[in-house]
Amino acid sequence: MLSLRPPCTLSPAPWRRRRTLHGAAGTPQRVSAAAPSAIVEAVSPPARLSFPILVNGCTGKMGLSVAEAATSSGLHLVPISFSSRDTLDRTVRVGHTDVRIYGPSAREDVLSSVIDEFPDVVVVDYTAPDSVNANAELYCKLGLPFVMGTTGGDRQLLYKSVQDSNNYALISPQMGKQVVAFLSAMEIMAEQFPGAFSGYHLEVLESHQAGKLDISGTAKAVIACFEKLGVSYDMNRMVKIRDPEQQLEMVGVPEEHIEGHAFHLYHLTSPDDSVSFEFQHNVCGRSIYAEGSVDAAMFLHRKVRSNDSKRIYDMIDVLREGSMR
């Protein structure tokens, strides 16, 4: 089975290593650059945004992380979220805010009331794959701008719902800004060098916390790039690991991040096995996604306020505009 552990010639768990430059005696050396002679004019930081944000999915760990990141960023957290169960009657504490959790049957009435009180609210969705389309259709019906961080569902129908309603939405299978930059680089390579890896054999392994029900949307996006590069791949061959024991022993996930991680490995081999390439990106915790989701909400809020003619965005749009803190 494909393993995220490197070949035996390398030390284990390369993602934990730190590279340093050493002098002749083995002491770490500082690398510095001479200060430029030109005087650089100071640029004032952008004004801090503050607007209402509703995080749908605060009962889950990802939604809760986004809600916490939103309040830390100075946004006004609307004290309302939803659950997939009508029988659930509870509140979730986020900072100094008690968020009331409503069942699915109350969604439309409650969201309508939210719009009346917070007309410039932006919704961030981290629910479940089987809720993606129903939630999106409701947001579109009510004219609620939304960031769809939940993966899965019928993606074609998702885009169609937004297009037909002319609603504002930011949809991305990946909210981690640095991972999105990697994905963008892959797309550029696929566009400029189609067929460059023709005949190569691809193996893919992805590991996420047991609660992630669907296959990694990031892995699907990277595989699509490899297919444009000439690689033939059957998605059923992907190694999907959700067992904590395997994640600890085979993948090398730190124990403290078993319940929140995203490890990916793509291994390419030439037809005669003489050449191989590996692409790997490993994330521990949820902060990279939470911060990216807040950046996405801020970006979308600005687009709504400016009445931008474009209505559907992704995280690459956020990166290109430099809309990151």
Rosetta silent file (secondary structure, phi, psi, omega in degrees, C-alpha in Angstrom):
SEQUENCE: MLSLRPPCTLSPAPWRRRRTLHGAAGTPQRVSAAAPSAIVEAVSPPARLSFPILVNGCTGKMGLSVAEAATSSGLHLVPISFSSRDTLDRTVRVGHTDVRIYGPSAREDVLSSVIDEFPDVVVVDYTAPDSVNANAELYCKLGLPFVMGTTGGDRQLLYKSVQDSNNYALISPQMGKQVVAFLSAMEIMAEQFPGAFSGYHLEVLESHQAGKLDISGTAKAVIACFEKLGVSYDMNRMVKIRDPEQQLEMVGVPEEHIEGHAFHLYHLTSPDDSVSFEFQHNVCGRSIYAEGSVDAAMFLHRKVRSNDSKRIYDMIDVLREGSMR
SCORE:     score description
SCORE:     0.000 S_00000001
   1 L     0.000  142.266  177.362    0.000    0.000    0.000 S_00000001
   2 L   -61.909  136.365 -178.185    1.179    3.514   -0.751 S_00000001
   3 L  -124.324  147.292  175.527    2.498    5.195    2.364 S_00000001
   4 L   -76.902  -11.834  177.457    3.032    8.795    3.291 S_00000001
   5 L   -71.752  140.983 -177.787    6.246    7.772    4.989 S_00000001
   6 L   -73.630  170.132  177.059    9.320    8.597    2.875 S_00000001
   7 L   -56.795  158.037 -173.449   11.786    6.014    1.536 S_00000001
   8 L   -64.553  -15.260  179.461   13.990    4.359    4.153 S_00000001
   9 L   -76.625  -10.663  178.534   16.954    6.445    3.062 S_00000001
  10 L  -108.139  157.829  176.953   15.270    9.494    4.572 S_00000001
  11 L   -70.999  151.092 -176.932   14.491   10.230    8.179 S_00000001
  12 L   -66.828  159.315  176.139   10.844    9.565    9.166 S_00000001
  13 L    50.055   66.613 -176.102    8.130   12.230    9.158 S_00000001
  14 H   -63.667  -22.150 -178.843    9.792   14.759    6.849 S_00000001
  15 H   -69.740  -12.196  178.948    7.014   17.302    7.491 S_00000001
  16 H   -94.122  -10.123 -176.183    8.387   17.729   11.019 S_00000001
  17 L   -74.982  153.804  174.252   11.936   18.507    9.917 S_00000001
  18 L  -122.471  130.762 -179.754   13.369   21.997    9.868 S_00000001
  19 L   -92.791  135.502  174.457   16.083   22.922    7.397 S_00000001
  20 L  -134.568  152.975  175.117   18.958   25.169    8.495 S_00000001
  21 L   -90.421  137.976 -177.281   22.093   26.347    6.804 S_00000001
  22 E  -121.166  146.991  173.617   25.299   25.410    8.581 S_00000001
  23 L   -83.400 -172.239 -176.761   28.794   26.802    8.523 S_00000001
  24 L   -61.705  -33.132 -177.845   31.945   24.762    8.433 S_00000001
  25 L   -88.516    2.544  177.582   31.752   24.049   12.168 S_00000001
  26 L    87.593    5.059  179.983   28.133   22.970   11.954 S_00000001
  27 L   -85.109  141.342 -179.266   26.750   26.055   13.663 S_00000001
  28 E   -58.699  138.983  179.487   23.568   27.552   12.244 S_00000001
  29 L  -112.473  140.176  176.158   24.215   30.535   10.002 S_00000001
  30 L   -85.524  137.373  177.123   21.883   33.463    9.508 S_00000001
  31 L  -103.681  122.080 -177.410   21.041   34.360    5.950 S_00000001
  32 L  -131.361  159.069  176.918   20.602   38.063    5.424 S_00000001
  33 L  -122.271  143.050  179.136   20.181   40.427    2.524 S_00000001
  34 L   -64.571  142.611  179.627   21.529   43.943    2.316 S_00000001
  35 L   -66.468  136.831  179.715   18.891   46.609    2.801 S_00000001
  36 L   -65.145  147.436 -177.968   17.895   48.223   -0.491 S_00000001
  37 L   -74.085  -27.068 -179.113   19.165   51.710   -1.008 S_00000001
  38 L   -71.654  141.705  178.325   15.800   52.965   -2.244 S_00000001
  39 L   -83.188  125.224 -179.624   13.475   54.340    0.390 S_00000001
  40 L   -95.314  124.600 -178.645   10.248   52.377    0.510 S_00000001
  41 L   -73.967  132.652 -178.930    7.216   54.438    1.334 S_00000001
  42 L   -65.785  139.384  179.189    5.155   53.047    4.188 S_00000001
  43 L  -112.075  127.528  179.982    1.757   51.726    3.185 S_00000001
  44 L   -69.337  139.538  178.286   -1.120   52.009    5.606 S_00000001
  45 L   -66.494  151.473 -179.309   -2.874   48.705    6.366 S_00000001
  46 L   -63.568  150.221  179.539   -6.365   48.347    4.933 S_00000001
  47 L   -60.318  140.695 -177.117   -9.241   49.433    7.128 S_00000001
  48 L   -73.704  129.033  179.498  -10.520   46.614    9.292 S_00000001
  49 L   -80.586  147.802  171.816  -13.800   45.210    8.094 S_00000001
  50 L  -146.133  115.802 -179.805  -16.660   44.543   10.432 S_00000001
  51 L  -151.165  162.765 -179.513  -19.865   42.972    9.187 S_00000001
  52 E   -74.490  136.743  178.471  -22.266   40.246   10.338 S_00000001
  53 E  -131.120  132.690  177.677  -21.291   36.670    9.540 S_00000001
  54 E  -112.169  121.927  179.553  -23.430   33.575   10.090 S_00000001
  55 E  -100.947  109.720  178.366  -21.582   30.266   10.300 S_00000001
  56 E   -87.348  110.780 -178.293  -23.869   27.382    9.412 S_00000001
  57 L   124.548   27.638 -178.601  -22.394   24.301   11.061 S_00000001
  58 L   -68.864  -11.289  176.408  -21.259   25.495   14.487 S_00000001
  59 L   -79.125  -13.142  177.265  -22.055   22.065   15.915 S_00000001
  60 L   -99.261  162.232 -175.651  -19.108   20.681   13.925 S_00000001
  61 H   -68.156  -37.285 -179.523  -15.424   21.261   14.633 S_00000001
  62 H   -69.521  -46.120  178.368  -14.725   23.034   11.339 S_00000001
  63 H   -60.353  -40.656  179.011  -17.697   25.368   11.666 S_00000001
  64 H   -64.397  -39.746  178.264  -16.756   26.148   15.254 S_00000001
  65 H   -62.865  -39.966  178.416  -13.178   26.943   14.199 S_00000001
  66 H   -66.304  -41.972  179.568  -14.471   29.367   11.543 S_00000001
  67 H   -61.447  -42.228  178.942  -16.782   31.054   14.065 S_00000001
  68 H   -65.400  -41.548  178.433  -13.864   31.516   16.472 S_00000001
  69 H   -65.406  -36.147  179.907  -11.639   32.904   13.691 S_00000001
  70 H   -64.989  -45.740  179.516  -14.410   35.297   12.642 S_00000001
  71 H   -66.808  -36.451  178.094  -14.815   36.771   16.123 S_00000001
  72 H   -65.765  -25.545 -179.241  -11.031   37.042   16.505 S_00000001
  73 L   -87.496    0.292  178.063  -10.978   39.021   13.250 S_00000001
  74 L    89.948    8.153  177.971  -13.466   41.557   14.572 S_00000001
  75 L   -80.719  156.538  179.249  -16.485   40.330   12.624 S_00000001
  76 E   -90.474  111.198 -179.294  -19.925   40.291   14.217 S_00000001
  77 E   -80.356  116.258  175.303  -20.959   36.661   14.700 S_00000001
  78 L   -67.841  127.038 -171.563  -24.703   36.247   14.233 S_00000001
  79 L   -79.452   48.114 -177.300  -25.745   34.060   17.200 S_00000001
  80 E  -141.263  139.658  172.305  -27.594   31.544   15.037 S_00000001
  81 E  -151.287  179.594 -174.261  -26.639   28.280   13.354 S_00000001
  82 E  -133.371  156.054  177.092  -28.380   25.113   12.188 S_00000001
  83 L  -123.629  161.397  177.522  -28.295   21.380   12.715 S_00000001
  84 L   -80.802   -4.847 -178.184  -29.447   18.505   10.550 S_00000001
  85 L  -115.840  129.103  178.344  -31.649   17.294   13.412 S_00000001
  86 L   -71.433  -24.144 -176.017  -34.890   18.981   14.464 S_00000001
  87 L   -77.472  -10.747 -177.368  -34.702   17.382   17.899 S_00000001
  88 L   -79.416  122.257  178.113  -31.485   19.249   18.742 S_00000001
  89 L  -132.817   99.216 -174.749  -32.123   22.201   21.052 S_00000001
  90 E  -158.018  174.037  172.725  -28.907   23.692   22.350 S_00000001
  91 E  -125.911  154.965  176.981  -26.484   26.580   22.266 S_00000001
  92 E  -121.950  131.336 -179.173  -22.781   26.651   21.438 S_00000001
  93 E   -87.301  122.628  176.196  -20.450   29.077   23.153 S_00000001
  94 E  -125.565  105.343 -175.218  -18.118   30.967   20.793 S_00000001
  95 L    62.252 -118.813  178.293  -16.006   33.508   22.660 S_00000001
  96 L  -102.694   12.635 -175.733  -18.529   35.687   24.465 S_00000001
  97 E  -111.878  131.795  172.579  -21.401   34.715   22.154 S_00000001
  98 E   -94.546  115.165 -178.162  -23.988   32.001   22.736 S_00000001
  99 E   -94.834  120.904 -179.926  -24.991   30.634   19.328 S_00000001
 100 E   -82.821  132.203 -178.617  -28.494   29.144   19.220 S_00000001
 101 E  -101.279  124.674  178.827  -28.789   25.972   17.137 S_00000001
 102 E  -110.333  154.475  176.394  -31.997   25.443   15.131 S_00000001
 103 L   -79.009  169.692 -175.531  -33.232   22.353   13.305 S_00000001
 104 H   -63.817  -29.689 -177.539  -33.625   22.156    9.509 S_00000001
 105 H   -69.182  -18.079 -178.545  -37.376   22.782    9.521 S_00000001
 106 H   -97.416   -0.489 -170.457  -36.808   26.266   10.968 S_00000001
 107 H   -56.661  -51.945 -172.950  -34.090   27.308    8.506 S_00000001
 108 H   -65.104  -44.878 -179.730  -36.116   29.463    6.119 S_00000001
 109 H   -64.370  -43.083 -177.794  -38.080   31.362    8.777 S_00000001
 110 H   -67.792  -44.212  179.953  -35.008   31.950   10.920 S_00000001
 111 H   -64.073  -36.235  176.667  -32.825   33.023    7.994 S_00000001
 112 H   -61.518  -39.371  177.781  -35.533   35.446    6.817 S_00000001
 113 H   -67.953  -36.613  177.961  -35.490   37.021   10.274 S_00000001
 114 H   -62.384  -43.021 -179.354  -31.691   37.225   10.158 S_00000001
 115 H   -62.712  -38.769  178.779  -31.845   39.101    6.838 S_00000001
 116 H   -62.426  -39.914 -177.048  -34.321   41.591    8.328 S_00000001
 117 H   -85.123  -34.011 -177.293  -31.986   42.295   11.249 S_00000001
 118 L  -128.925   76.619 -173.912  -28.651   41.944    9.403 S_00000001
 119 L   -63.439  -20.405 -179.861  -29.232   42.856    5.730 S_00000001
 120 L  -104.291   24.991 -178.776  -25.492   42.715    4.890 S_00000001
 121 L   -68.857  146.782  172.439  -24.895   39.295    6.463 S_00000001
 122 E  -119.121  133.599  179.539  -22.618   36.742    4.759 S_00000001
 123 E   -97.780  137.829  171.002  -23.128   33.016    5.406 S_00000001
 124 E  -116.695  124.433 -173.718  -20.268   30.537    5.674 S_00000001
 125 E  -106.168  117.050  169.882  -21.383   26.915    5.246 S_00000001
 126 L  -132.668   77.543 -175.822  -19.585   23.999    6.893 S_00000001
 127 L  -109.687 -109.851 -179.238  -22.336   21.436    7.201 S_00000001
 128 L  -140.364  153.518 -178.167  -22.452   18.010    5.515 S_00000001
 129 H   -53.409  -38.018 -177.613  -22.121   16.784    1.905 S_00000001
 130 H   -79.266   -0.980  177.481  -25.786   15.778    1.708 S_00000001
 131 H  -105.275   -7.906 -173.148  -26.856   19.272    2.811 S_00000001
 132 H   -54.926  -53.806 -173.047  -24.836   21.248    0.250 S_00000001
 133 H   -71.499  -40.949  178.797  -27.480   21.596   -2.459 S_00000001
 134 H   -64.564  -41.166  178.748  -30.497   22.152   -0.212 S_00000001
 135 H   -64.626  -46.348 -178.223  -28.614   24.813    1.751 S_00000001
 136 H   -61.523  -41.004  179.662  -27.355   26.551   -1.394 S_00000001
 137 H   -62.856  -37.137  178.827  -30.835   26.615   -2.929 S_00000001
 138 H   -70.438  -44.233  177.299  -32.202   28.250    0.212 S_00000001
 139 H   -57.575  -42.616 -179.276  -29.415   30.848    0.342 S_00000001
 140 H   -67.494  -39.837  179.142  -30.083   31.656   -3.311 S_00000001
 141 H   -60.735  -38.948 -177.028  -33.826   31.847   -2.787 S_00000001
 142 H   -90.624   -4.113 -179.168  -33.334   34.364    0.032 S_00000001
 143 L    72.326   31.558 -179.214  -30.552   36.273   -1.741 S_00000001
 144 L   -90.983  117.995  173.321  -27.985   35.451    0.942 S_00000001
 145 L   -62.872  137.718 -176.970  -24.334   35.752   -0.171 S_00000001
 146 E  -143.648  150.695  172.111  -22.539   32.611    0.946 S_00000001
 147 E  -105.491  119.151 -179.564  -19.162   30.928    1.158 S_00000001
 148 E   -97.279   99.640  176.576  -19.490   27.183    0.530 S_00000001
 149 L   -92.918  -14.799  178.818  -16.714   25.463    2.440 S_00000001
 150 L   -72.550  133.088  176.812  -18.548   22.141    2.585 S_00000001
 151 L   -92.276  169.653  178.846  -17.328   19.630    0.027 S_00000001
 152 L    88.880 -166.890 -175.253  -19.447   17.029   -1.743 S_00000001
 153 L    76.341 -176.168  177.272  -22.977   17.305   -3.050 S_00000001
 154 L   -89.290  101.694 -172.689  -23.854   17.820   -6.698 S_00000001
 155 H   -69.114  -36.238  178.144  -21.364   20.517   -7.684 S_00000001
 156 H   -62.568  -42.815  177.693  -22.885   21.140  -11.125 S_00000001
 157 H   -65.379  -36.595  178.492  -26.277   21.714   -9.519 S_00000001
 158 H   -58.870  -50.077  179.418  -24.624   23.954   -6.922 S_00000001
 159 H   -64.941  -38.110  179.989  -23.190   26.251   -9.598 S_00000001
 160 H   -63.896  -39.924  179.668  -26.455   26.186  -11.553 S_00000001
 161 H   -59.969  -42.587 -179.565  -28.424   27.269   -8.475 S_00000001
 162 H   -69.624  -43.511 -179.284  -26.173   30.296   -8.032 S_00000001
 163 H   -62.745  -44.240 -177.804  -26.176   31.190  -11.720 S_00000001
 164 H   -65.977  -31.190 -177.021  -29.961   30.937  -12.045 S_00000001
 165 H   -90.586  -14.191 -175.576  -30.527   33.105   -8.966 S_00000001
 166 L    60.409   30.669  179.555  -27.793   35.661   -9.780 S_00000001
 167 L   -84.171  162.289  174.237  -26.749   35.376   -6.152 S_00000001
 168 L   -89.826  133.493  178.312  -23.242   36.057   -4.814 S_00000001
 169 E  -154.193  147.391  171.211  -21.259   32.994   -3.767 S_00000001
 170 E  -118.925  118.799 -174.726  -17.693   31.867   -3.218 S_00000001
 171 E  -121.881  125.698  179.632  -17.298   28.136   -3.793 S_00000001
 172 L  -153.970  135.680  176.199  -14.078   26.255   -3.221 S_00000001
 173 L   -74.971   -8.818 -175.942  -13.197   22.671   -2.274 S_00000001
 174 L  -142.020  124.647 -178.533  -10.156   24.057   -0.460 S_00000001
 175 L  -105.981   -8.113  177.336  -10.006   27.115    1.797 S_00000001
 176 L   -71.916  117.472 -169.987   -6.375   26.887    2.887 S_00000001
 177 H   -60.930  -42.129 -178.106   -4.725   29.795    1.066 S_00000001
 178 H   -70.568  -35.180  176.839   -1.308   28.188    0.629 S_00000001
 179 H   -67.412  -37.783  177.018   -2.836   24.918   -0.572 S_00000001
 180 H   -62.721  -38.575  177.731   -4.943   26.901   -3.048 S_00000001
 181 H   -62.189  -39.821  176.143   -1.755   28.522   -4.340 S_00000001
 182 H   -62.890  -43.979  178.654   -0.328   25.025   -4.909 S_00000001
 183 H   -60.841  -40.681  178.669   -3.518   24.005   -6.734 S_00000001
 184 H   -62.687  -41.214  177.551   -3.260   27.105   -8.905 S_00000001
 185 H   -62.601  -38.292  177.509    0.331   26.207   -9.799 S_00000001
 186 H   -64.057  -41.859 -179.436   -0.841   22.716  -10.762 S_00000001
 187 H   -65.701  -38.150  177.524   -3.560   24.171  -12.993 S_00000001
 188 H   -64.305  -43.796  179.023   -1.063   26.467  -14.707 S_00000001
 189 H   -61.919  -42.612 -179.417    1.279   23.522  -15.333 S_00000001
 190 H   -65.058  -36.292 -179.060   -1.594   21.437  -16.723 S_00000001
 191 H   -72.565  -39.725 -174.908   -2.686   24.264  -19.006 S_00000001
 192 H   -86.219  -24.528 -176.698    0.772   25.082  -20.329 S_00000001
 193 L  -129.797   55.980 -179.414    2.187   21.547  -20.591 S_00000001
 194 L   -59.930  136.711  178.415   -0.685   19.197  -21.496 S_00000001
 195 L    81.347    4.346 -176.070    0.440   15.602  -21.871 S_00000001
 196 L   -62.807  -25.953 -179.329    3.777   16.185  -20.108 S_00000001
 197 L  -112.987   28.919  179.269    3.229   13.094  -17.926 S_00000001
 198 L   -57.568  132.767  178.576    1.644   10.854  -20.573 S_00000001
 199 L    88.878  -12.482 -179.875    2.113    7.205  -19.708 S_00000001
 200 L   -73.590  149.701  178.521    3.008    7.858  -16.077 S_00000001
 201 E   -98.728  132.040 -177.430    1.354    5.813  -13.338 S_00000001
 202 E  -113.676  131.778  171.139   -0.298    7.762  -10.518 S_00000001
 203 E  -120.004  138.775 -177.950   -0.922    6.630   -6.948 S_00000001
 204 E  -131.541  133.564  174.514   -2.837    8.822   -4.513 S_00000001
 205 E  -128.664  133.633  173.919   -3.237    8.570   -0.758 S_00000001
 206 E  -134.444  140.455 -179.678   -5.272   10.934    1.378 S_00000001
 207 E  -130.049  127.728  176.950   -5.849   10.851    5.126 S_00000001
 208 E  -136.640  166.346  175.615   -8.415   12.896    7.060 S_00000001
 209 L   -55.304  152.519 -173.937  -10.135   12.669   10.442 S_00000001
 210 L   -58.846  -25.954 -177.636  -12.715    9.892   10.709 S_00000001
 211 L   -74.010  -12.049  178.408  -15.584   12.400   10.613 S_00000001
 212 L   -80.155  115.263 -170.726  -14.853   13.409    7.010 S_00000001
 213 L   -86.271  -31.739 -173.838  -17.305   11.327    5.024 S_00000001
 214 L  -100.517  169.087  175.684  -16.415   12.179    1.439 S_00000001
 215 L   -70.528  146.494 -178.770  -13.241   11.902   -0.633 S_00000001
 216 L   -54.351  123.230  176.047  -10.942   14.899   -0.439 S_00000001
 217 H   -66.775  -31.226  177.288  -12.047   17.643   -2.833 S_00000001
 218 H   -65.076  -44.919  178.800   -8.444   18.830   -2.968 S_00000001
 219 H   -59.776  -41.955  178.837   -7.265   15.406   -4.104 S_00000001
 220 H   -60.710  -41.319 -178.936   -9.916   15.397   -6.834 S_00000001
 221 H   -66.456  -41.141  179.257   -8.758   18.807   -8.066 S_00000001
 222 H   -67.431  -41.206  178.890   -5.088   17.763   -8.170 S_00000001
 223 H   -61.712  -39.499  177.783   -5.961   14.506   -9.957 S_00000001
 224 H   -59.316  -36.627  176.860   -7.905   16.500  -12.572 S_00000001
 225 H   -67.148  -43.135  178.841   -4.706   18.455  -13.252 S_00000001
 226 H   -63.280  -35.266  177.888   -2.680   15.268  -13.618 S_00000001
 227 H   -64.068  -39.275  176.031   -5.264   13.942  -16.066 S_00000001
 228 H   -65.890  -26.792  178.481   -4.773   17.066  -18.202 S_00000001
 229 L   -81.523    2.126  174.160   -1.045   16.353  -17.992 S_00000001
 230 L   105.440    4.169 -178.519   -1.690   12.989  -19.644 S_00000001
 231 L   -90.246  133.996  175.239   -2.122   10.662  -16.658 S_00000001
 232 L   -95.565  128.626 -176.222   -4.981    8.163  -16.682 S_00000001
 233 L  -142.897  133.995  175.917   -6.464    7.600  -13.214 S_00000001
 234 L   -97.848  116.018 -176.044   -9.386    5.626  -11.800 S_00000001
 235 H   -57.880  -23.719  179.378  -10.761    7.455   -8.747 S_00000001
 236 H   -69.587  -14.503  179.944  -11.685    4.106   -7.179 S_00000001
 237 H   -84.306   -9.344 -177.834   -7.978    3.364   -6.767 S_00000001
 238 L   -61.748  135.172  176.563   -7.447    6.243   -4.349 S_00000001
 239 E   -88.273  113.029 -177.952   -6.304    5.127   -0.905 S_00000001
 240 E  -111.336  114.767 -174.687   -8.592    6.874    1.586 S_00000001
 241 E  -108.304  123.964  176.929   -7.525    6.487    5.216 S_00000001
 242 L  -127.307   -3.411 -178.660   -9.893    7.257    8.090 S_00000001
 243 L   -82.605  120.499 -176.519   -8.702    4.695   10.653 S_00000001
 244 H   -57.998  -36.212 -179.307   -6.813    6.435   13.509 S_00000001
 245 H   -65.608  -43.139  176.693   -4.465    3.486   14.073 S_00000001
 246 H   -65.173  -37.699 -179.795   -3.385    3.475   10.416 S_00000001
 247 H   -63.576  -37.729  178.121   -3.034    7.242   10.491 S_00000001
 248 H   -71.832  -49.033 -170.556   -0.660    7.021   13.439 S_00000001
 249 H   -85.289  -39.920 -174.913    1.413    4.046   12.297 S_00000001
 250 H   -94.759  -42.972 -175.028    1.389    4.222    8.493 S_00000001
 251 H   -85.895  -33.728 -178.965    0.782    7.876    7.672 S_00000001
 252 L    87.141   27.957  177.538    2.617    9.436   10.600 S_00000001
 253 L   -72.105  130.595  176.100   -0.085   11.864   11.707 S_00000001
 254 L   -57.554  138.843 -174.020    0.787   13.408   15.096 S_00000001
 255 H   -56.662  -36.999 -177.483   -1.516   11.946   17.734 S_00000001
 256 H   -70.111  -10.041 -179.355   -2.809   15.350   18.813 S_00000001
 257 H  -115.561   14.622  178.349   -4.065   15.978   15.259 S_00000001
 258 L   -58.680  -35.202 -177.167   -5.796   12.663   14.574 S_00000001
 259 L   -90.449    8.549  177.755   -9.158   14.420   14.902 S_00000001
 260 L  -166.152   88.962  179.650   -8.198   17.276   12.603 S_00000001
 261 E  -156.235  166.025  176.619   -5.738   16.824    9.730 S_00000001
 262 E  -149.496   99.535 -179.040   -5.476   16.622    5.936 S_00000001
 263 E  -109.393  134.009 -179.442   -2.544   14.655    4.505 S_00000001
 264 E  -134.982  138.835  175.912   -2.143   14.112    0.761 S_00000001
 265 E  -137.757  129.906  177.037    0.456   12.246   -1.286 S_00000001
 266 E  -122.229  119.845 -176.934    0.606   11.956   -5.101 S_00000001
 267 E  -119.053  120.987 -179.374    3.249    9.572   -6.477 S_00000001
 268 E  -110.034  136.463  178.585    4.028    9.449  -10.199 S_00000001
 269 E  -130.308  136.148  179.715    6.148    6.734  -11.858 S_00000001
 270 L   -68.347  161.415 -177.818    7.375    6.627  -15.449 S_00000001
 271 L   -55.015  -34.254 -179.299    6.365    3.687  -17.683 S_00000001
 272 L   -98.711   11.883  178.404    9.772    1.988  -17.207 S_00000001
 273 L    63.163   16.003 -178.003    9.954    2.817  -13.457 S_00000001
 274 L   -90.144  -14.520 -178.104   13.174    4.773  -13.973 S_00000001
 275 L  -132.942  139.239  176.114   11.711    8.163  -12.970 S_00000001
 276 E  -141.020  149.881  176.391    9.393    9.126  -10.115 S_00000001
 277 E  -130.367  146.592  174.781    7.875   12.327   -8.790 S_00000001
 278 E  -132.461  135.473  173.433    6.132   13.012   -5.486 S_00000001
 279 E  -121.184  129.151 -175.309    3.880   15.886   -4.502 S_00000001
 280 E  -141.028  134.697  171.964    2.892   16.072   -0.844 S_00000001
 281 E  -141.680  125.459 -174.872    0.970   18.549    1.293 S_00000001
 282 E  -125.038  130.753  179.934    0.092   17.877    4.919 S_00000001
 283 E  -123.509  128.842  173.870   -2.008   20.030    7.219 S_00000001
 284 E  -107.321  130.898 -179.414   -2.388   19.568   10.968 S_00000001
 285 L    85.881 -175.319 -174.497   -5.329   21.284   12.622 S_00000001
 286 L  -120.769   -0.796 -172.863   -8.025   23.504   11.113 S_00000001
 287 H   -62.196  -36.702 -178.965   -6.671   27.032   11.496 S_00000001
 288 H   -61.852  -35.837  179.572   -5.471   27.299    7.869 S_00000001
 289 H   -78.496  -38.507 -179.608   -9.012   26.584    6.646 S_00000001
 290 H   -64.214  -46.227  179.572  -10.719   28.760    9.252 S_00000001
 291 H   -64.547  -40.743  178.070   -8.549   31.792    8.464 S_00000001
 292 H   -63.859  -37.268  179.230   -9.012   31.228    4.735 S_00000001
 293 H   -65.985  -38.706  177.137  -12.778   31.007    5.160 S_00000001
 294 H   -66.729  -42.208  175.680  -12.842   34.337    6.999 S_00000001
 295 H   -59.240  -40.318  179.009  -10.727   35.906    4.240 S_00000001
 296 H   -63.315  -42.404  179.335  -13.200   34.490    1.717 S_00000001
 297 H   -64.389  -40.799  177.893  -16.159   36.001    3.605 S_00000001
 298 H   -63.574  -43.370  177.705  -14.421   39.404    3.733 S_00000001
 299 H   -59.254  -47.784 -177.444  -13.675   39.215    0.018 S_00000001
 300 H   -65.720  -38.211  178.137  -17.286   38.318   -0.809 S_00000001
 301 H   -59.359  -43.199  178.691  -18.623   41.091    1.429 S_00000001
 302 H   -63.803  -38.483 -179.678  -16.565   43.641   -0.502 S_00000001
 303 H   -66.690  -38.595  178.846  -17.837   42.276   -3.825 S_00000001
 304 H   -65.853  -44.215 -178.402  -21.453   42.534   -2.686 S_00000001
 305 H   -64.367  -34.029 -179.569  -20.969   46.104   -1.450 S_00000001
 306 L   -85.221   -0.749 -178.995  -19.365   47.134   -4.727 S_00000001
 307 L    55.642   43.612 -178.632  -22.189   45.476   -6.691 S_00000001
 308 L   -58.500  140.719 -178.142  -19.618   43.561   -8.739 S_00000001
 309 L   -71.058  -28.627  176.279  -20.999   42.140  -11.971 S_00000001
 310 L   -75.937  141.756 -174.922  -19.302   38.806  -11.350 S_00000001
 311 L  -118.508  -25.287 -178.344  -21.305   36.627   -8.958 S_00000001
 312 E  -114.683  127.580 -176.916  -19.434   33.333   -8.502 S_00000001
 313 E  -127.764  169.930  171.447  -15.901   33.287   -7.101 S_00000001
 314 L  -138.438 -177.611 -175.751  -13.354   30.842   -5.746 S_00000001
 315 H   -69.436  -22.776  176.555  -10.296   31.075   -3.502 S_00000001
 316 H   -65.848  -34.947  174.897   -8.023   31.790   -6.454 S_00000001
 317 H   -61.701  -39.234  178.701   -9.945   35.054   -6.905 S_00000001
 318 H   -63.804  -45.310  179.979   -9.180   35.852   -3.260 S_00000001
 319 H   -63.009  -44.517 -176.992   -5.480   35.123   -3.781 S_00000001
 320 H   -63.890  -32.795 -179.396   -5.256   37.162   -6.978 S_00000001
 321 H   -84.560   -7.264 -178.907   -6.789   40.189   -5.324 S_00000001
 322 L    69.238   26.539 -176.516   -4.469   39.888   -2.343 S_00000001
 323 L   -85.242   63.364 -178.926   -7.502   39.869   -0.052 S_00000001
 324 L  -135.002  147.436  178.948   -5.719   38.171    2.812 S_00000001
 325 L   -91.178    0.000    0.000   -4.744   39.300    6.279 S_00000001
